[in-house]
Amino acid sequence: MQHDLIAQARTWLAEDPDPETRDELAALIEAGATQELAVRFAGTLQFGTAGLRGELGAGPMRMNRSVVIRAAAGLAAYLKAQGQDGGLVVIGYDARYKSADFARDTAAVMTGAGLRAAVLPRPLPTPVLAYAIRHLGAVAGVEVTASHNPPRDNGYKVYLGDGSQIVPPADGEIAAAIAAVGPLAAVVRPEDGWEVLGEDVLDAYLARTDAVLSAGSPRTARTVYTAMHGVGASVLTAAFERAGFPAPVLVAEQAEPDPAFPTVAFPNPEEPGAMDLAFATARRAAPDLIIANDPDADRCAVAVPDPAADGGWRMLRGDEVGALLAAHLVERGASGVFAESIVSSSLLGRIAEKAGLGYEETLTGFKWIARVDGLRYGYEEALGYCVDPEGVRDKDGITAALLVAELASVLKERGRTLLDLLDDLALAHGLHATDQLSVRVEDLTVIADAMARLREQPPTALAGLAVTSAEDLTRGTDRLPSTDGLRYHLEGARVIVRPSGTEPKLKCYLEVVVPVADAAGLPAARARGAELLAAIKRDLAAAAGI
């Protein structure tokens, strides 16, 4: 067994094109580090609907150049099997460790396979890549990013020619093509032959961002902005300048790309402490709102002044921003379909129904939301918003930020705030309060055990509210394909439990709806909502054994 493991590692080492991971693996072999080698050679990183994502390092269970070259070769084989030989593949990348190397390797493999490859000019937001696919008439796109994962991670996200991320059966077919790739030496990788795009592709994206705003709308909102050490700052500030908004005050410590993400434990605006520097900057600059992107700038977080909040600033939940943008689009006379994933607040459906608009629920992820027929607006509670589906069929933290700033400006002209509009929505539709129970694990069996326990012994009540229906989503529904998840409807509440698709987390999404008779009843409704959410969280954790 040990001999086989060392032999397997030596075979991998002989093929590895990267001096850094070669040295790393050689040192592990030399030290006889069989425990670590066993982890790295326990299988291969699985290619799924999120593409690839994992920790950087040597071996098939890590993200490295060998794994990426195989993934690119499999994707190229899949595209050729689909009759796309000679088609264009656009490649984007963020500023993480190895991202530029992975992008270059992908371009080389595509070129060697007889496809045309074009690489974005520099590290840019993921939505620029999603836009470029359709703008350039590509047959596919690849974005090298791990979004808001920890610094030692990287990832590989695949889009097809419609500009949307892959869904079944394409993911399985690409995975099979990757598994069929032979020795790396047989993968043709020329030294050149692909195109490095100029800034004109970014200029075209920026010109398109204007389309999300109303002509002549007020542009007075003042913002503090953080890029969270990612690639968003130059693009967002350019978009704000084009639109005529005041220049955002940048959180200086987080403005430049830095793959070490030195000021945050996790580079995700939702994580505790990640927004502390933005709040400190806002207390000095006194803006109307704070906007944050995650490192690849496809997500958008918003915080607003709130005297009742600790430190005077309050982060809005993704569901709150989702509802605010929907209300803004309704007021602007939007037509078409509003869509969200099943883990997001049911408030969007009520807003759409009252406005006479179409409404769809999808599985989690923009790969599903972006495919809704007639989509005008889609959002997901994890800070993702698609506000210009004709331009970017994915979440886009740049255009979402513009639309939030426009809404804040419109309200400011009326002497009102985003919090005032949230009150209006609560009075019109009931107070929709949401929260999440999220458990990060080292051992993935913890997640499997929790799901099994809930399936074997489903709760009959949570927070004293009776469970009126329980669905195992692996069986699918009349509206949804199969997915690993559980959904509980309660009297005035809803709970969904699912493993994260991109991180080692079990995620539980909670929503309660509290009726509100008038504005005087809002504080009591909020207190009741918070009380119910806390109790559901406690009871659900006990039921899942986490």
Coordinates of C-alpha atoms in Angstrom, one line a residue:
M1 CA 0.0 0.0 0.0
Q2 CA 2.7 2.5 1.0
H3 CA 4.9 1.4 -1.9
D4 CA 1.9 1.9 -4.3
L5 CA 1.3 5.4 -2.9
I6 CA 5.0 6.4 -3.3
A7 CA 5.0 5.0 -6.8
Q8 CA 1.8 6.9 -7.7
A9 CA 3.4 10.1 -6.3
R10 CA 6.5 9.5 -8.3
T11 CA 4.5 9.0 -11.5
W12 CA 2.7 12.3 -10.9
L13 CA 6.0 14.1 -10.1
A14 CA 7.5 13.0 -13.4
E15 CA 4.6 14.7 -15.3
D16 CA 4.3 17.9 -13.2
P17 CA 5.2 21.0 -15.3
D18 CA 5.4 23.4 -12.3
P19 CA 8.8 23.6 -10.5
E20 CA 7.0 24.8 -7.3
T21 CA 4.7 21.9 -6.9
R22 CA 7.4 19.5 -8.1
D23 CA 9.6 20.6 -5.3
E24 CA 6.7 20.4 -2.8
L25 CA 5.9 16.8 -3.9
A26 CA 9.5 15.7 -4.0
A27 CA 10.0 16.9 -0.4
L28 CA 6.9 14.9 0.7
I29 CA 8.2 11.8 -1.0
E30 CA 11.7 12.3 0.4
A31 CA 10.3 12.7 3.9
G32 CA 8.1 9.6 3.5
A33 CA 5.1 11.7 4.5
T34 CA 2.6 8.9 3.6
Q35 CA -0.2 10.4 5.6
E36 CA -0.1 13.7 3.7
L37 CA 0.5 11.9 0.4
A38 CA -2.5 9.6 1.1
V39 CA -4.7 12.8 1.4
R40 CA -3.4 14.3 -1.8
F41 CA -3.8 11.0 -3.8
A42 CA -7.1 9.9 -2.3
G43 CA -8.8 10.6 -5.7
T44 CA -9.0 13.5 -8.0
L45 CA -10.7 16.9 -7.6
Q46 CA -14.2 16.4 -8.9
F47 CA -15.4 18.5 -11.8
G48 CA -19.0 19.5 -11.2
T49 CA -21.4 22.4 -11.8
A50 CA -19.1 24.7 -10.0
G51 CA -16.2 23.5 -12.1
L52 CA -13.2 22.9 -9.9
R53 CA -12.3 24.4 -6.6
G54 CA -9.7 23.4 -4.0
E55 CA -6.6 24.1 -2.1
L56 CA -3.4 24.9 -4.1
G57 CA -0.7 22.3 -3.9
A58 CA 0.8 19.2 -5.5
G59 CA -1.2 16.1 -6.3
P60 CA -4.6 15.2 -7.9
M61 CA -6.7 16.3 -4.9
R62 CA -5.2 19.9 -5.1
M63 CA -5.4 22.8 -7.5
N64 CA -2.3 22.9 -9.6
R65 CA -1.1 23.2 -13.2
S66 CA -1.3 19.4 -13.9
V67 CA -5.0 19.3 -12.8
V68 CA -5.8 22.5 -14.8
I69 CA -4.1 21.2 -18.0
R70 CA -6.2 18.0 -17.7
A71 CA -9.4 20.0 -17.1
A72 CA -8.6 22.2 -20.1
A73 CA -7.9 19.2 -22.3
G74 CA -11.1 17.6 -21.2
L75 CA -13.1 20.8 -21.9
A76 CA -11.4 21.1 -25.4
A77 CA -12.3 17.5 -26.2
Y78 CA -15.9 18.1 -25.1
L79 CA -16.2 21.2 -27.2
K80 CA -14.9 19.4 -30.3
A81 CA -17.3 16.5 -29.7
Q82 CA -20.1 19.1 -29.7
G83 CA -19.0 20.3 -33.2
Q84 CA -17.2 23.4 -31.9
D85 CA -13.8 22.8 -33.5
G86 CA -12.1 26.1 -34.3
G87 CA -14.5 28.0 -32.0
L88 CA -13.3 30.7 -29.6
V89 CA -12.8 30.1 -25.9
V90 CA -12.4 33.3 -23.8
I91 CA -10.3 33.0 -20.6
G92 CA -10.4 35.3 -17.6
Y93 CA -8.6 35.2 -14.3
D94 CA -8.5 36.9 -10.9
A95 CA -5.4 37.9 -8.8
R96 CA -5.1 34.8 -6.7
Y97 CA -1.9 32.7 -6.5
K98 CA -1.4 30.8 -9.8
S99 CA -4.4 32.3 -11.5
A100 CA -2.4 33.8 -14.4
D101 CA -0.5 30.5 -14.8
F102 CA -3.7 28.5 -15.0
A103 CA -5.2 31.0 -17.5
R104 CA -2.1 30.7 -19.7
D105 CA -2.1 26.9 -19.5
T106 CA -5.8 26.8 -20.5
A107 CA -5.0 29.1 -23.5
A108 CA -2.2 26.8 -24.6
V109 CA -4.3 23.7 -24.4
M110 CA -7.1 25.2 -26.3
T111 CA -4.8 26.4 -29.0
G112 CA -3.1 23.0 -29.2
A113 CA -6.4 21.3 -29.6
G114 CA -7.4 23.4 -32.6
L115 CA -9.7 25.9 -30.9
R116 CA -9.1 29.6 -30.8
A117 CA -8.2 31.1 -27.4
A118 CA -8.4 34.7 -26.1
V119 CA -7.2 35.8 -22.7
L120 CA -8.5 38.9 -20.9
P121 CA -5.8 41.6 -20.7
R122 CA -5.3 41.4 -16.9
P123 CA -7.0 40.2 -13.7
L124 CA -10.6 41.4 -14.0
P125 CA -13.9 40.7 -12.4
T126 CA -15.7 37.5 -13.3
P127 CA -18.7 39.3 -14.8
V128 CA -16.3 40.9 -17.4
L129 CA -15.5 37.3 -18.6
A130 CA -19.2 36.3 -18.6
Y131 CA -19.9 39.4 -20.7
A132 CA -17.0 38.8 -23.1
I133 CA -18.3 35.3 -24.0
R134 CA -21.4 36.7 -25.6
H135 CA -19.9 39.9 -26.8
L136 CA -17.2 38.0 -28.7
G137 CA -19.4 35.1 -29.9
A138 CA -17.3 32.5 -28.0
V139 CA -18.3 28.9 -27.8
A140 CA -17.2 28.7 -24.1
G141 CA -15.4 30.7 -21.4
V142 CA -13.2 29.8 -18.4
E143 CA -12.8 31.9 -15.3
V144 CA -9.9 31.1 -13.0
T145 CA -11.1 32.1 -9.6
A146 CA -12.0 30.8 -6.1
S147 CA -14.3 33.8 -5.5
H148 CA -14.4 34.4 -1.7
N149 CA -12.6 31.2 -0.6
P150 CA -9.5 31.3 1.7
P151 CA -6.2 32.5 0.2
R152 CA -4.8 29.1 -0.4
D153 CA -7.7 28.1 -2.7
N154 CA -8.2 28.5 -6.4
G155 CA -10.8 27.3 -8.8
Y156 CA -11.9 26.9 -12.4
K157 CA -15.3 27.9 -13.6
V158 CA -16.7 27.0 -17.0
Y159 CA -19.3 28.8 -19.1
L160 CA -20.8 27.7 -22.4
G161 CA -21.5 29.9 -25.4
D162 CA -24.8 31.3 -24.0
G163 CA -22.8 33.0 -21.3
S164 CA -24.2 30.9 -18.5
Q165 CA -22.3 28.5 -16.2
I166 CA -22.5 24.8 -17.0
V167 CA -25.4 22.6 -15.7
P168 CA -26.1 18.9 -16.2
P169 CA -25.6 17.0 -18.4
A170 CA -22.7 19.2 -19.7
D171 CA -20.8 19.0 -16.3
G172 CA -20.8 15.2 -16.4
E173 CA -19.8 15.0 -20.0
I174 CA -16.9 17.4 -19.4
A175 CA -15.9 15.4 -16.3
A176 CA -15.9 12.2 -18.4
A177 CA -13.7 13.9 -21.0
I178 CA -11.3 15.0 -18.3
A179 CA -11.1 11.5 -17.0
A180 CA -10.2 10.2 -20.4
V181 CA -7.2 12.5 -20.8
G182 CA -4.1 10.4 -21.1
P183 CA -0.5 11.3 -20.1
L184 CA 0.2 15.0 -19.8
A185 CA 3.0 14.8 -22.3
A186 CA 0.4 13.9 -25.0
V187 CA -1.5 17.2 -24.3
V188 CA -0.3 19.6 -27.0
R189 CA 0.6 22.9 -25.4
P190 CA 2.3 25.4 -27.8
E191 CA 4.2 28.4 -26.5
D192 CA 2.0 30.9 -28.3
G193 CA -0.8 31.2 -30.8
W194 CA -3.5 32.6 -28.6
E195 CA -4.7 36.2 -28.4
V196 CA -4.3 38.5 -25.4
L197 CA -7.3 40.8 -25.6
G198 CA -6.9 44.6 -25.3
E199 CA -8.7 47.0 -23.0
D200 CA -11.5 47.4 -25.6
V201 CA -13.3 44.3 -24.2
L202 CA -13.4 46.0 -20.8
D203 CA -14.5 49.3 -22.5
A204 CA -17.4 47.4 -24.1
Y205 CA -18.4 45.9 -20.7
L206 CA -18.3 49.4 -19.1
A207 CA -20.3 50.9 -21.9
R208 CA -22.9 48.2 -21.2
T209 CA -23.1 49.0 -17.5
D210 CA -24.8 52.2 -18.3
A211 CA -27.8 50.2 -19.5
V212 CA -28.8 49.2 -15.9
L213 CA -29.5 52.9 -15.0
S214 CA -32.5 55.1 -16.0
A215 CA -31.7 58.0 -18.2
G216 CA -31.6 61.2 -16.2
S217 CA -31.9 59.5 -12.8
P218 CA -30.3 61.2 -9.8
R219 CA -26.6 60.1 -9.2
T220 CA -25.9 61.8 -5.9
A221 CA -25.3 58.9 -3.4
R222 CA -21.9 59.0 -1.8
T223 CA -20.3 55.7 -1.2
V224 CA -17.4 54.0 0.7
Y225 CA -16.1 51.0 -1.3
T226 CA -14.0 48.0 -0.6
A227 CA -12.6 45.5 -3.1
M228 CA -11.7 43.1 -0.3
H229 CA -8.2 42.8 -1.8
G230 CA -9.7 41.6 -5.1
V231 CA -9.9 42.8 -8.7
G232 CA -13.0 45.1 -8.5
A233 CA -11.7 48.5 -7.6
S234 CA -10.5 49.8 -11.0
V235 CA -13.6 48.5 -12.8
L236 CA -16.2 49.7 -10.2
T237 CA -14.6 53.2 -9.9
A238 CA -14.6 53.5 -13.8
A239 CA -18.2 52.4 -13.9
F240 CA -19.2 55.0 -11.2
E241 CA -17.3 57.7 -13.0
R242 CA -19.0 56.9 -16.4
A243 CA -22.4 57.0 -14.7
G244 CA -21.7 60.4 -13.0
F245 CA -21.8 59.2 -9.4
P246 CA -19.4 60.8 -6.8
A247 CA -16.1 59.0 -6.8
P248 CA -16.3 56.2 -4.1
V249 CA -14.1 56.6 -1.1
L250 CA -11.9 53.5 -1.2
V251 CA -11.0 51.4 1.8
A252 CA -7.3 52.0 1.2
E253 CA -6.0 48.9 3.0
Q254 CA -8.2 46.6 0.8
A255 CA -8.2 48.5 -2.5
E256 CA -5.3 46.7 -4.4
P257 CA -5.4 43.0 -5.4
D258 CA -3.5 40.9 -2.9
P259 CA -3.7 37.1 -3.0
A260 CA -2.7 36.9 0.7
F261 CA -5.9 38.8 1.8
P262 CA -3.9 40.1 4.7
T263 CA -6.7 42.1 6.5
V264 CA -9.4 39.5 6.6
A265 CA -9.8 35.9 7.9
F266 CA -12.0 35.1 5.0
P267 CA -12.3 37.5 2.0
N268 CA -16.1 37.4 2.1
P269 CA -18.2 40.5 3.1
E270 CA -20.6 38.1 4.9
E271 CA -17.8 36.8 7.3
P272 CA -17.4 38.3 10.7
G273 CA -14.8 41.1 10.7
A274 CA -14.4 41.3 7.0
M275 CA -16.2 44.7 6.9
D276 CA -14.5 46.3 9.9
L277 CA -12.2 48.5 7.9
A278 CA -15.1 49.6 5.6
F279 CA -17.1 50.6 8.7
A280 CA -14.1 52.5 10.1
T281 CA -13.6 54.3 6.8
A282 CA -17.3 55.1 6.7
R283 CA -17.3 56.6 10.2
R284 CA -14.6 59.1 8.9
A285 CA -16.2 59.8 5.5
A286 CA -19.9 59.8 6.5
P287 CA -21.2 58.4 3.1
D288 CA -24.8 57.5 2.3
L289 CA -23.9 53.8 2.0
I290 CA -21.0 51.2 1.9
I291 CA -20.6 48.9 -1.1
A292 CA -18.3 45.9 -1.0
N293 CA -17.4 43.4 -3.7
D294 CA -16.0 39.9 -3.0
P295 CA -12.5 39.3 -4.6
D296 CA -13.7 38.4 -8.1
A297 CA -16.4 41.2 -7.9
D298 CA -19.4 39.0 -8.9
R299 CA -21.0 39.6 -5.5
C300 CA -22.2 42.9 -4.0
A301 CA -22.6 43.7 -0.3
V302 CA -24.3 46.8 1.1
A303 CA -24.2 48.5 4.5
V304 CA -26.3 51.6 5.5
P305 CA -26.1 54.1 8.4
D306 CA -28.2 52.9 11.3
P307 CA -28.0 54.7 14.7
A308 CA -29.4 51.6 16.4
A309 CA -26.6 49.4 15.1
D310 CA -23.3 48.8 16.9
G311 CA -20.8 51.3 15.4
G312 CA -23.6 53.2 13.5
W313 CA -23.6 51.0 10.4
R314 CA -25.7 48.0 9.5
M315 CA -25.0 45.3 6.9
L316 CA -28.0 44.5 4.8
R317 CA -28.7 40.9 4.3
G318 CA -28.6 39.6 0.7
D319 CA -32.3 39.0 0.8
E320 CA -32.9 42.7 1.8
V321 CA -30.8 44.0 -1.1
G322 CA -32.6 41.5 -3.4
A323 CA -36.0 42.9 -2.4
L324 CA -34.8 46.6 -2.6
L325 CA -33.5 46.1 -6.1
A326 CA -36.7 44.3 -7.2
A327 CA -38.8 47.2 -5.8
H328 CA -36.7 49.7 -7.6
L329 CA -37.0 47.9 -10.9
V330 CA -40.8 47.6 -10.4
E331 CA -41.0 51.4 -9.8
R332 CA -39.0 51.9 -13.0
G333 CA -41.6 49.9 -14.9
A334 CA -39.7 46.7 -15.5
S335 CA -41.3 43.9 -17.4
G336 CA -40.3 40.2 -17.7
V337 CA -39.6 37.5 -15.1
F338 CA -38.1 37.9 -11.6
A339 CA -36.3 34.8 -10.4
E340 CA -34.4 33.6 -7.4
S341 CA -33.1 30.3 -5.9
I342 CA -35.1 28.3 -3.4
V343 CA -32.8 29.4 -0.6
S344 CA -33.7 33.1 -1.0
S345 CA -36.5 35.0 0.5
S346 CA -40.1 34.4 -0.6
L347 CA -40.6 38.2 -0.5
L348 CA -39.4 38.5 -4.2
G349 CA -42.4 36.3 -5.3
R350 CA -44.8 38.6 -3.4
I351 CA -43.3 41.7 -5.0
A352 CA -43.5 40.2 -8.5
E353 CA -47.1 39.0 -8.0
K354 CA -48.3 42.4 -6.8
A355 CA -46.6 44.0 -9.9
G356 CA -48.1 41.5 -12.2
L357 CA -44.7 40.1 -13.2
G358 CA -43.6 36.5 -13.8
Y359 CA -41.8 34.7 -11.0
E360 CA -39.6 31.6 -11.0
E361 CA -37.8 29.6 -8.3
T362 CA -34.7 27.6 -9.2
L363 CA -32.1 25.4 -7.6
T364 CA -29.2 27.2 -5.9
G365 CA -26.8 29.0 -8.2
F366 CA -26.8 31.5 -11.0
K367 CA -26.2 28.6 -13.5
W368 CA -29.9 28.0 -12.9
I369 CA -31.2 31.5 -12.4
A370 CA -29.6 32.8 -15.6
R371 CA -31.5 30.2 -17.6
V372 CA -35.0 31.3 -16.7
D373 CA -37.0 32.2 -19.8
G374 CA -37.7 35.9 -20.1
L375 CA -35.5 36.8 -17.1
R376 CA -35.4 40.5 -16.2
Y377 CA -33.9 40.2 -12.7
G378 CA -32.5 37.4 -10.6
Y379 CA -30.9 37.3 -7.2
E380 CA -29.6 34.9 -4.6
E381 CA -29.3 35.5 -0.8
A382 CA -25.5 35.0 -0.9
L383 CA -25.1 38.6 -2.2
G384 CA -25.5 37.7 -5.9
Y385 CA -27.6 39.9 -8.3
C386 CA -28.2 39.7 -12.0
V387 CA -29.6 43.1 -13.0
D388 CA -28.7 43.0 -16.8
P389 CA -29.3 39.5 -18.0
E390 CA -28.9 40.5 -21.6
G391 CA -25.4 41.7 -20.9
V392 CA -24.2 39.3 -18.2
R393 CA -26.0 36.0 -17.6
D394 CA -24.5 35.6 -14.2
K395 CA -24.3 37.5 -10.9
D396 CA -22.5 40.9 -11.4
G397 CA -21.3 42.9 -8.4
I398 CA -20.4 45.9 -10.5
T399 CA -23.8 46.5 -12.2
A400 CA -25.6 45.6 -8.9
A401 CA -23.6 48.3 -7.1
L402 CA -24.6 50.9 -9.8
L403 CA -28.3 50.0 -9.3
V404 CA -28.0 50.2 -5.5
A405 CA -26.4 53.6 -5.8
E406 CA -29.1 54.8 -8.2
L407 CA -31.8 53.6 -5.8
A408 CA -30.1 55.3 -2.8
S409 CA -29.9 58.5 -4.9
V410 CA -33.6 58.4 -5.8
L411 CA -34.5 57.9 -2.2
K412 CA -32.1 60.6 -1.0
E413 CA -33.8 63.1 -3.3
R414 CA -37.0 62.3 -1.5
G415 CA -35.5 62.6 1.9
R416 CA -35.7 58.8 2.4
T417 CA -33.3 55.9 2.9
L418 CA -33.0 52.2 2.0
L419 CA -34.2 51.4 5.5
D420 CA -37.3 53.4 4.9
L421 CA -38.0 51.4 1.7
L422 CA -37.5 48.1 3.7
D423 CA -40.2 49.3 6.1
D424 CA -42.5 50.0 3.2
L425 CA -42.0 46.5 1.9
A426 CA -42.7 45.0 5.3
L427 CA -45.9 46.9 5.6
A428 CA -47.0 45.9 2.1
H429 CA -46.1 42.2 2.3
G430 CA -45.4 41.3 5.9
L431 CA -42.0 41.3 7.6
H432 CA -39.8 38.7 5.9
A433 CA -36.9 38.0 8.3
T434 CA -34.1 35.6 7.1
D435 CA -31.0 34.1 8.7
Q436 CA -28.6 31.3 8.1
L437 CA -27.1 28.5 10.2
S438 CA -23.8 27.8 8.5
V439 CA -21.4 25.2 9.9
R440 CA -17.8 25.0 8.4
V441 CA -16.3 21.5 8.9
E442 CA -12.9 19.9 8.6
D443 CA -14.4 16.5 8.2
L444 CA -17.0 16.2 5.4
T445 CA -18.6 13.2 7.1
V446 CA -20.1 15.6 9.6
I447 CA -22.2 17.1 6.8
A448 CA -23.3 13.7 5.5
D449 CA -24.2 12.5 9.0
A450 CA -26.3 15.6 9.7
M451 CA -28.2 15.2 6.4
A452 CA -28.8 11.5 7.2
R453 CA -30.0 12.2 10.7
L454 CA -32.5 14.8 9.4
R455 CA -33.7 12.3 6.7
E456 CA -34.2 9.5 9.2
Q457 CA -35.7 11.7 12.0
P458 CA -37.2 14.8 10.4
P459 CA -38.3 17.4 12.9
T460 CA -42.1 17.8 13.5
A461 CA -41.8 21.3 14.9
L462 CA -39.1 24.1 15.1
A463 CA -39.4 27.0 17.5
G464 CA -42.8 25.7 18.5
L465 CA -44.1 26.0 14.9
A466 CA -45.5 22.8 13.4
V467 CA -43.7 21.5 10.3
T468 CA -46.6 21.3 7.8
S469 CA -44.6 19.7 5.0
A470 CA -41.1 18.1 4.6
E471 CA -39.5 17.6 1.2
D472 CA -36.4 15.6 0.3
L473 CA -35.2 17.5 -2.7
T474 CA -33.0 14.6 -3.9
R475 CA -36.3 13.3 -5.4
G476 CA -36.9 16.5 -7.2
T477 CA -40.3 18.3 -7.4
D478 CA -42.7 19.1 -10.2
R479 CA -40.8 22.4 -10.6
L480 CA -37.2 21.5 -9.7
P481 CA -34.6 18.9 -10.7
S482 CA -33.1 16.7 -8.1
T483 CA -30.6 18.2 -5.6
D484 CA -29.1 17.3 -2.3
G485 CA -31.3 19.2 0.1
L486 CA -34.2 19.2 2.5
R487 CA -37.1 21.7 2.6
Y488 CA -39.4 22.2 5.6
H489 CA -42.5 24.4 5.5
L490 CA -43.8 25.6 8.9
E491 CA -46.7 27.8 10.0
G492 CA -45.2 31.2 9.0
A493 CA -41.7 29.9 8.3
R494 CA -39.5 28.0 5.9
V495 CA -36.2 26.1 6.3
I496 CA -33.9 24.6 3.7
V497 CA -30.8 22.5 4.6
R498 CA -28.1 21.7 2.0
P499 CA -24.4 21.1 1.7
S500 CA -22.5 24.0 0.1
G501 CA -21.5 23.4 -3.5
T502 CA -18.2 25.4 -3.1
E503 CA -17.0 25.2 0.5
P504 CA -16.9 22.5 3.3
K505 CA -20.0 23.9 4.9
L506 CA -23.5 22.7 5.9
K507 CA -25.9 25.6 5.2
C508 CA -29.4 26.0 6.6
Y509 CA -31.5 28.9 5.3
L510 CA -34.2 30.2 7.6
E511 CA -37.1 32.5 6.9
V512 CA -40.1 33.7 9.0
V513 CA -42.9 36.0 7.9
V514 CA -44.5 38.1 10.6
P515 CA -47.7 40.1 9.7
V516 CA -47.5 43.9 10.4
A517 CA -50.6 46.0 10.7
D518 CA -49.0 49.5 10.7
A519 CA -45.7 51.3 11.1
A520 CA -46.1 51.3 14.9
G521 CA -46.0 47.5 14.8
L522 CA -42.7 47.2 13.0
P523 CA -40.4 47.1 16.1
A524 CA -42.5 44.4 17.7
A525 CA -42.6 42.4 14.4
R526 CA -38.8 42.7 14.0
A527 CA -38.3 41.5 17.6
R528 CA -40.7 38.6 17.0
G529 CA -38.9 37.7 13.8
A530 CA -35.5 37.7 15.5
E531 CA -36.8 35.6 18.4
L532 CA -38.3 33.0 16.0
L533 CA -35.2 32.8 13.9
A534 CA -33.0 32.2 17.0
A535 CA -35.3 29.5 18.2
I536 CA -35.5 27.8 14.8
K537 CA -31.7 27.9 14.6
R538 CA -31.3 26.3 18.0
D539 CA -33.9 23.6 17.4
L540 CA -32.6 22.8 13.9
A541 CA -29.0 22.5 15.2
A542 CA -30.2 20.0 17.8
A543 CA -32.2 18.0 15.3
A544 CA -29.2 17.8 12.9
G545 CA -26.7 17.0 15.7
I546 CA -24.4 19.9 14.8

